Coordinates of C-alpha atoms and ligand atoms in Angstrom, one line a residue:
M27 CA 0.9 13.4 -27.4
I28 CA 1.5 10.0 -26.1
K29 CA -0.7 9.6 -22.9
R30 CA -0.2 7.3 -20.0
V31 CA -2.1 4.0 -19.9
T32 CA -5.6 4.3 -18.5
G33 CA -5.7 3.6 -14.8
T34 CA -2.1 4.5 -14.1
Q35 CA -0.7 7.6 -12.5
D36 CA 2.4 9.8 -12.6
F37 CA 3.6 10.7 -9.1
L38 CA 5.3 14.0 -9.4
D39 CA 5.6 14.8 -5.7
I40 CA 6.3 11.7 -3.7
T41 CA 6.8 13.3 -0.3
L42 CA 3.6 11.7 1.1
L43 CA 4.2 8.4 -0.6
N44 CA 7.7 8.2 0.9
F45 CA 6.3 9.2 4.3
I46 CA 3.8 6.3 4.2
I47 CA 6.4 3.8 3.2
E48 CA 9.0 5.0 5.7
Q49 CA 6.5 5.1 8.6
T50 CA 5.2 1.6 7.6
K51 CA 8.7 0.1 7.3
K52 CA 9.7 1.6 10.7
Y53 CA 6.6 0.3 12.4
L54 CA 6.8 -3.2 10.9
K55 CA 10.5 -3.5 11.8
L56 CA 9.6 -2.6 15.4
H57 CA 7.3 -5.7 15.2
H58 CA 10.2 -7.8 13.9
F59 CA 9.0 -8.1 10.3
S60 CA 11.7 -8.4 7.6
E61 CA 11.4 -6.7 4.2
I62 CA 11.6 -8.9 1.2
I63 CA 11.3 -8.2 -2.6
V64 CA 9.5 -10.7 -4.9
P65 CA 9.2 -10.4 -8.7
I66 CA 6.5 -8.4 -10.5
L67 CA 6.5 -11.1 -13.2
E68 CA 5.1 -14.4 -11.9
P69 CA 3.7 -17.6 -13.5
T70 CA 0.0 -17.1 -14.3
E71 CA -0.6 -20.5 -12.8
L72 CA 0.4 -19.2 -9.4
F73 CA -2.7 -16.9 -9.2
K74 CA -5.0 -19.3 -10.9
R75 CA -4.3 -21.9 -8.3
S76 CA -4.1 -19.7 -5.3
L77 CA -6.7 -17.0 -5.8
G78 CA -9.1 -19.3 -7.6
V79 CA -10.2 -19.5 -11.3
E80 CA -13.6 -18.2 -10.4
T81 CA -12.4 -15.0 -8.7
D82 CA -12.8 -11.6 -10.6
V83 CA -9.1 -11.0 -10.4
V84 CA -8.2 -14.2 -12.3
K85 CA -11.2 -14.4 -14.5
K86 CA -11.2 -10.8 -15.8
E87 CA -8.4 -8.7 -14.4
M88 CA -5.1 -10.4 -15.1
Y89 CA -2.4 -8.7 -17.3
L90 CA -0.9 -11.6 -19.3
I91 CA 2.4 -11.0 -21.1
S92 CA 1.8 -11.0 -24.8
G93 CA 3.7 -13.8 -26.4
D94 CA 3.9 -15.8 -23.2
E95 CA 0.5 -16.1 -21.5
N96 CA 2.1 -18.3 -18.8
I97 CA 3.6 -15.2 -17.3
C98 CA 1.6 -12.3 -15.9
L99 CA 2.0 -9.0 -14.0
R100 CA 1.2 -9.9 -10.4
P101 CA -2.2 -8.8 -9.2
E102 CA -1.2 -9.1 -5.5
A103 CA 1.7 -10.3 -3.4
T104 CA 0.5 -12.9 -0.9
A105 CA 0.7 -15.8 -3.4
S106 CA 4.2 -14.6 -4.4
T107 CA 5.3 -14.6 -0.8
A108 CA 3.9 -18.1 -0.3
R109 CA 5.8 -19.2 -3.4
A110 CA 9.0 -17.5 -2.2
F111 CA 8.6 -19.3 1.2
V112 CA 8.4 -22.7 -0.5
E113 CA 10.9 -22.1 -3.3
N114 CA 13.6 -20.8 -0.9
G115 CA 13.0 -23.7 1.5
I116 CA 12.3 -21.4 4.5
Q117 CA 12.5 -23.6 7.7
T118 CA 12.1 -21.1 10.5
T119 CA 8.5 -20.3 11.3
P120 CA 6.6 -18.1 11.9
W121 CA 8.2 -16.3 8.9
K122 CA 7.2 -12.6 9.4
V123 CA 7.8 -10.6 6.2
F124 CA 6.5 -7.7 4.3
T125 CA 7.0 -6.3 0.8
W126 CA 5.7 -3.3 -1.1
G127 CA 5.4 -2.4 -4.7
P128 CA 3.1 -2.1 -7.8
M129 CA 0.2 -4.6 -8.5
F130 CA -1.8 -4.8 -11.7
R131 CA -5.5 -5.5 -12.2
H132 CA -7.5 -4.7 -15.3
E133 CA -10.4 -3.1 -13.4
R134 CA -12.7 -0.2 -14.3
P135 CA -10.7 2.8 -13.1
Q136 CA -12.5 5.2 -10.7
K137 CA -11.5 7.3 -7.6
G138 CA -9.2 5.1 -5.5
R139 CA -9.2 2.3 -8.1
Y140 CA -6.4 2.0 -10.6
R141 CA -5.0 -0.6 -13.0
Q142 CA -1.5 -0.1 -11.6
F143 CA -1.6 0.5 -7.9
H144 CA 0.7 -0.1 -4.9
Q145 CA 0.2 -2.4 -1.9
V146 CA 2.2 -3.1 1.3
S147 CA 1.7 -6.8 1.8
I148 CA 2.3 -8.2 5.3
E149 CA 2.5 -12.0 5.9
V150 CA 3.1 -14.3 8.9
I151 CA 3.6 -17.8 7.4
G152 CA 3.5 -20.8 9.8
T153 CA 1.4 -19.8 12.7
N154 CA -1.7 -21.5 14.0
A155 CA -2.2 -19.1 16.9
I156 CA -5.3 -17.0 16.6
A157 CA -3.5 -14.5 18.8
Q158 CA -1.3 -13.8 15.8
D159 CA -4.4 -12.6 13.9
A160 CA -5.2 -10.2 16.8
E161 CA -1.5 -9.1 16.8
V162 CA -1.6 -8.4 13.0
I163 CA -4.9 -6.5 13.3
A164 CA -3.5 -4.5 16.3
L165 CA -0.3 -3.7 14.4
L166 CA -2.3 -2.3 11.5
D167 CA -4.6 -0.3 13.8
G168 CA -1.5 1.1 15.5
L169 CA 0.0 2.0 12.1
F170 CA -3.1 3.8 10.9
S171 CA -3.9 5.6 14.2
K172 CA -0.4 6.4 15.6
M173 CA 2.1 6.4 12.7
L174 CA -0.3 7.9 10.1
A175 CA -2.6 9.9 12.4
F176 CA -5.9 8.7 10.9
D177 CA -8.9 9.3 13.1
S178 CA -11.8 8.4 11.0
Y179 CA -11.9 4.7 10.0
A180 CA -13.5 1.5 11.1
L181 CA -12.4 -2.1 11.4
L182 CA -14.8 -4.8 10.0
I183 CA -14.2 -8.4 10.9
N184 CA -15.8 -11.8 10.2
F185 CA -14.9 -15.4 10.8
L186 CA -15.3 -17.8 7.9
G187 CA -14.6 -21.0 9.9
C188 CA -12.6 -24.0 8.6
H189 CA -13.0 -25.7 5.3
E190 CA -15.6 -28.1 6.7
D191 CA -17.6 -25.2 8.3
R192 CA -17.6 -23.4 4.9
E193 CA -18.7 -26.4 2.9
A194 CA -21.6 -27.0 5.4
F195 CA -22.5 -23.3 5.3
K196 CA -22.5 -23.3 1.5
V197 CA -25.3 -25.9 1.6
E198 CA -27.3 -23.7 4.0
L199 CA -26.7 -20.6 1.8
R200 CA -27.7 -22.4 -1.4
K201 CA -31.0 -23.5 0.3
F202 CA -31.6 -19.8 1.3
L203 CA -30.8 -18.5 -2.2
E204 CA -33.0 -21.1 -3.9
T205 CA -35.9 -20.0 -1.6
H206 CA -35.3 -16.4 -2.6
I207 CA -34.3 -17.0 -6.2
N208 CA -36.8 -14.4 -7.6
E209 CA -35.4 -11.7 -5.3
I210 CA -31.7 -11.9 -6.2
C211 CA -30.0 -10.3 -9.2
D212 CA -28.8 -12.3 -12.3
Q213 CA -25.1 -12.1 -11.3
C214 CA -26.0 -13.7 -7.9
K215 CA -27.9 -16.4 -9.7
V216 CA -24.7 -17.2 -11.5
R217 CA -22.5 -16.9 -8.4
K218 CA -24.8 -19.3 -6.5
D219 CA -23.5 -22.0 -8.9
T220 CA -19.9 -20.9 -9.4
N221 CA -18.6 -19.1 -6.3
I222 CA -21.4 -19.0 -3.9
M223 CA -19.8 -17.0 -1.0
R224 CA -19.2 -14.1 -3.4
V225 CA -23.0 -13.3 -3.4
F226 CA -22.1 -11.3 -0.3
D227 CA -20.0 -9.0 -2.4
C228 CA -23.0 -8.0 -4.5
K229 CA -23.3 -4.3 -5.0
N230 CA -27.1 -4.3 -5.7
E231 CA -28.8 -2.5 -2.8
K232 CA -31.8 -4.9 -2.7
D233 CA -29.6 -8.0 -2.6
K234 CA -27.4 -6.4 0.0
E235 CA -30.4 -5.7 2.2
L236 CA -31.7 -9.3 1.8
Y237 CA -28.3 -10.8 2.7
A238 CA -27.7 -8.5 5.7
T239 CA -31.1 -9.1 7.2
Q240 CA -32.2 -12.6 6.3
A241 CA -29.3 -14.8 5.0
P242 CA -27.7 -17.4 7.3
K243 CA -24.6 -16.1 9.0
I244 CA -21.4 -18.2 8.9
I245 CA -20.5 -17.2 12.5
Q246 CA -23.6 -19.1 13.6
H247 CA -22.4 -22.3 11.8
L248 CA -18.9 -22.7 13.2
C249 CA -17.6 -26.0 14.6
S250 CA -16.5 -26.0 18.3
V251 CA -12.8 -25.3 17.6
C252 CA -13.6 -22.4 15.3
S253 CA -16.2 -21.1 17.6
T254 CA -13.7 -21.0 20.5
E255 CA -11.1 -19.3 18.2
W256 CA -13.7 -16.7 17.1
Q257 CA -14.4 -15.9 20.8
E258 CA -10.7 -15.7 21.6
L259 CA -10.1 -13.3 18.7
Q260 CA -12.9 -10.9 19.8
E261 CA -11.7 -11.1 23.4
L262 CA -8.1 -10.3 22.5
L263 CA -9.1 -7.4 20.3
E264 CA -11.2 -6.0 23.2
L265 CA -8.3 -6.5 25.6
L266 CA -6.0 -4.6 23.2
S267 CA -8.6 -1.8 23.0
I268 CA -9.2 -2.2 19.3
S269 CA -12.7 -1.2 18.3
F270 CA -14.3 -3.4 15.6
H271 CA -17.7 -4.2 14.0
V272 CA -18.6 -7.8 13.2
Q273 CA -19.9 -7.9 9.6
P274 CA -21.3 -11.3 8.8
T275 CA -21.4 -10.6 5.0
L276 CA -17.6 -9.8 4.8
V277 CA -16.1 -12.6 2.8
R278 CA -13.3 -10.9 0.8
G279 CA -12.9 -11.6 -2.9
L280 CA -10.1 -14.2 -2.9
D281 CA -10.6 -17.9 -2.5
Y282 CA -7.7 -18.7 -0.1
Y283 CA -9.1 -17.1 3.0
Q284 CA -10.5 -19.0 6.0
K285 CA -11.3 -18.3 9.6
T286 CA -10.4 -14.6 10.3
V287 CA -11.1 -12.0 7.6
F288 CA -11.0 -8.2 8.1
E289 CA -11.1 -4.9 6.4
F290 CA -10.3 -1.4 7.4
V291 CA -12.7 1.1 5.8
S292 CA -13.1 4.9 5.8
G293 CA -16.0 7.1 4.9
N294 CA -13.7 9.6 3.3
L295 CA -12.9 7.4 0.4
G296 CA -16.2 7.2 -1.6
A297 CA -17.3 3.9 -3.1
Q298 CA -13.9 2.2 -2.8
N299 CA -13.9 2.6 0.9
A300 CA -11.5 -0.3 2.0
F301 CA -7.9 0.7 2.4
C302 CA -6.6 -2.5 3.9
G303 CA -7.9 -6.1 3.8
G304 CA -6.6 -9.4 5.1
G305 CA -7.2 -12.6 6.9
R306 CA -6.1 -16.1 7.6
Y307 CA -5.1 -18.7 4.9
H308 CA -4.1 -22.3 5.5
Q309 CA -3.8 -24.1 2.2
L310 CA -1.9 -21.5 0.1
V311 CA 1.6 -22.8 0.9
K312 CA 0.5 -26.3 -0.1
I313 CA -1.3 -25.1 -3.2
V314 CA 1.9 -23.5 -4.5
G315 CA 3.9 -26.7 -4.0
A316 CA 4.9 -27.4 -0.4
R317 CA 4.3 -30.9 1.0
E318 CA 2.5 -29.6 4.0
D319 CA 0.1 -26.8 4.7
Q320 CA 1.3 -23.8 6.7
P321 CA -1.4 -21.9 8.6
S322 CA -0.8 -18.2 7.9
V323 CA -2.2 -14.7 8.3
G324 CA -1.7 -11.6 6.3
A325 CA -3.0 -8.3 5.0
A326 CA -2.6 -5.9 2.1
I327 CA -2.7 -2.1 2.5
G328 CA -3.7 0.0 -0.5
V329 CA -1.2 2.8 -0.8
E330 CA -3.2 5.0 -3.2
R331 CA -6.1 4.9 -0.7
L332 CA -3.8 5.9 2.2
L333 CA -2.6 8.8 0.0
L334 CA -6.2 10.0 -0.6
M335 CA -6.8 9.9 3.2
L336 CA -3.5 11.6 4.1
E337 CA -3.9 14.3 1.5
A338 CA -6.7 15.8 3.7
I339 CA -4.6 15.8 6.9
K340 CA -1.1 16.4 5.6
D341 CA -0.7 19.7 7.4
R342 CA -0.7 17.8 10.7
L343 CA 2.0 15.3 9.7
P344 CA 5.7 15.6 10.5
L345 CA 6.7 15.5 6.8
P346 CA 10.4 15.9 6.1
Q347 CA 11.4 19.3 4.8
P348 CA 13.6 19.4 1.7
P349 CA 17.2 20.7 2.5
A350 CA 17.9 24.4 2.0
I351 CA 19.3 25.0 -1.5
Q352 CA 22.1 27.4 -2.4
A353 CA 22.0 29.0 -5.9
I354 CA 25.5 29.6 -7.4
I355 CA 25.4 32.4 -9.9
P356 CA 28.2 33.1 -12.4
V357 CA 27.8 36.7 -13.6
E358 CA 29.4 36.0 -17.0
P359 CA 30.1 32.8 -18.9
A360 CA 33.8 33.1 -18.0
Q361 CA 32.9 32.4 -14.3
K362 CA 30.8 29.3 -15.1
P363 CA 33.6 26.8 -14.5
I364 CA 34.4 28.2 -11.0
A365 CA 30.7 28.4 -10.1
M366 CA 30.4 24.7 -11.0
L367 CA 33.5 23.9 -8.9
V368 CA 32.1 25.8 -5.9
A369 CA 28.8 23.9 -6.2
Q370 CA 30.7 20.6 -6.3
E371 CA 32.6 21.6 -3.2
L372 CA 29.4 22.5 -1.3
I373 CA 27.6 19.2 -2.3
K374 CA 30.7 17.3 -1.2
H375 CA 30.0 18.7 2.3
G376 CA 26.4 17.8 2.2
I377 CA 25.1 21.3 1.3
A378 CA 22.5 21.2 -1.5
A379 CA 23.5 23.5 -4.4
Q380 CA 22.5 24.3 -8.0
T381 CA 24.5 26.3 -10.5
M382 CA 22.5 28.7 -12.6
I383 CA 23.9 27.7 -16.0
E384 CA 20.9 28.1 -18.2
S385 CA 21.0 31.9 -18.6
D386 CA 23.5 34.7 -18.9
S387 CA 21.7 37.7 -17.5
L388 CA 22.3 38.3 -13.7
K389 CA 18.7 39.4 -13.3
S390 CA 17.2 36.3 -14.8
M391 CA 19.5 34.1 -12.8
M392 CA 18.4 35.9 -9.6
R393 CA 14.8 35.3 -10.6
Q394 CA 15.6 31.7 -11.1
A395 CA 17.3 31.5 -7.7
N396 CA 14.1 32.9 -6.2
R397 CA 11.9 30.4 -8.1
I398 CA 13.8 27.4 -6.7
G399 CA 13.5 28.8 -3.2
A400 CA 17.2 29.3 -2.7
Q401 CA 18.4 30.2 0.8
H402 CA 21.4 32.2 -0.5
A403 CA 22.5 33.4 -4.0
I404 CA 26.3 32.9 -4.2
I405 CA 27.4 35.3 -6.9
I406 CA 30.7 35.1 -8.6
G407 CA 31.7 37.9 -11.1
P408 CA 35.1 38.8 -12.6
E409 CA 36.2 40.7 -9.5
E410 CA 35.2 37.8 -7.2
L411 CA 37.0 35.4 -9.6
A412 CA 40.2 37.4 -9.4
K413 CA 40.1 37.7 -5.5
K414 CA 38.9 34.0 -5.0
E415 CA 35.8 35.4 -3.4
A416 CA 32.0 35.2 -3.7
R417 CA 29.2 37.6 -2.9
V418 CA 26.7 35.9 -0.7
K419 CA 23.1 37.3 -0.7
N420 CA 20.6 36.0 1.9
M421 CA 17.5 35.6 -0.2
T422 CA 15.1 36.2 2.8
T423 CA 16.7 39.3 4.4
G424 CA 18.4 40.7 1.3
E425 CA 21.7 41.0 3.3
E426 CA 24.9 40.7 1.3
Q427 CA 28.5 40.0 2.2
S428 CA 31.7 39.0 0.5
L429 CA 33.4 35.8 1.6
K430 CA 36.5 33.9 0.6
Q431 CA 35.5 30.9 -1.5
T432 CA 37.3 28.7 1.0
E433 CA 35.0 30.1 3.8
L434 CA 31.7 29.2 2.1
V435 CA 31.3 25.7 3.5
Q436 CA 31.9 26.8 7.1
F437 CA 29.5 29.8 6.7
L438 CA 26.7 27.7 5.1
M439 CA 27.0 24.9 7.7
K440 CA 26.3 27.3 10.5
Ligands
LIG20 P1 -7.1 -7.1 -2.0 O1 -5.7 -7.5 -2.5 O2 -8.1 -7.1 -3.1 O3 -7.5 -7.8 -0.8 O4 -7.0 -5.5 -1.7 C1 -6.3 -5.0 -0.6 C2 -6.3 -3.5 -0.6 O5 -5.6 -3.1 -1.8 C3 -7.7 -2.9 -0.8 O6 -8.3 -2.7 0.5 C4 -7.4 -1.6 -1.5 O7 -7.1 -0.6 -0.5 C5 -6.2 -1.9 -2.4 N1 -6.6 -2.2 -3.8 C6 -7.1 -3.3 -4.3 N2 -7.4 -3.1 -5.6 C7 -7.1 -1.8 -5.9 C8 -7.1 -1.0 -7.1 N3 -7.5 -1.5 -8.3 N4 -6.7 0.2 -7.0 C9 -6.2 0.8 -5.9 N5 -6.2 0.1 -4.7 C10 -6.6 -1.2 -4.7

């Protein structure tokens, strides 16, 4: 047997997935976001430059195309959206767009973590207003609580300041780490010299405790402009009745973030507890080739994690019901062509129908009709064929009646 690639999934029932995507699209369009599609194949350089060569995603998790390592399967869509903004010469800002689709990262698979997974990626490119960050966060909160009916999740936020704030903070942090060098793990010792902010993503309990309780906090090292913006963001969220927790160790894995960063987490997800993450980025558009920076804010929602959360509450959701199906049964092979014509006629009128053509015993065709959950069995034998009629059996009540074939559409539409 040929098995699927490790870390990928077959979705055999996509009712919930479609529900998530439809609800999300509807809600984003209400907020005046337009849907775009960007390629799954992108130049490897795009992610090296934007996410940063020292990030886990670029260093260890990229799927490079064999034979042409300059092309890769995208690991995320923010950099692609920034590239599309520049390459298509978009002039009108803020550019409010979203896209959804598969992303690829060579990670160690576990519950909620896959090598091919799906994200909805939302971006507002060309906006300096910190109020826009509050609006994006409020939009996401509304999507999760109202459109998807989640009730047990939390919003974590932090403020990373501007480039200068972060550079000054890194000096402070390095001093702290050097003072505690014997208490931190080997990986953090390496990160101290390569990508220092990532020490805050350490999974080691001892290190986490040290950073949470004793490490300097970036929100205490903000310049006056950033400090005012951080205050404004918190006030706006309070005004919009969005509950949040400030988490000073939240830095997010990718290099391009600055100022606002946030994550939505749920206790129902296990170790991979974040189902949405985002923040503000200013240099990305320039990094991918524009002459000027575009201040921007965005977020990515992990669809598989939403699915895990929705699975538990799906009985409460207004999921669309599949249309009632009619089973057309030719009693003998000679009635198969007319049965197929009847099915075609019903489908033409928007009535779902399936002809039972696999078997030639009436009993087994009736069983099959039952198995597919047919509303009616529409039986055509030699007598019915001669009289241009059909026997219609209601599969719930067992009631049977004969109808002219020309009356079927009207009867089933009732
Ligand atoms: P990121 O692009 O890393 O900021 O991730 C944004 C969101 O995508 C996370 O909060 C997760 O919900 C989801 N995500 C990231 N990586 C994976 C993965 N390997 N498998 C499933 N979901 C993921």
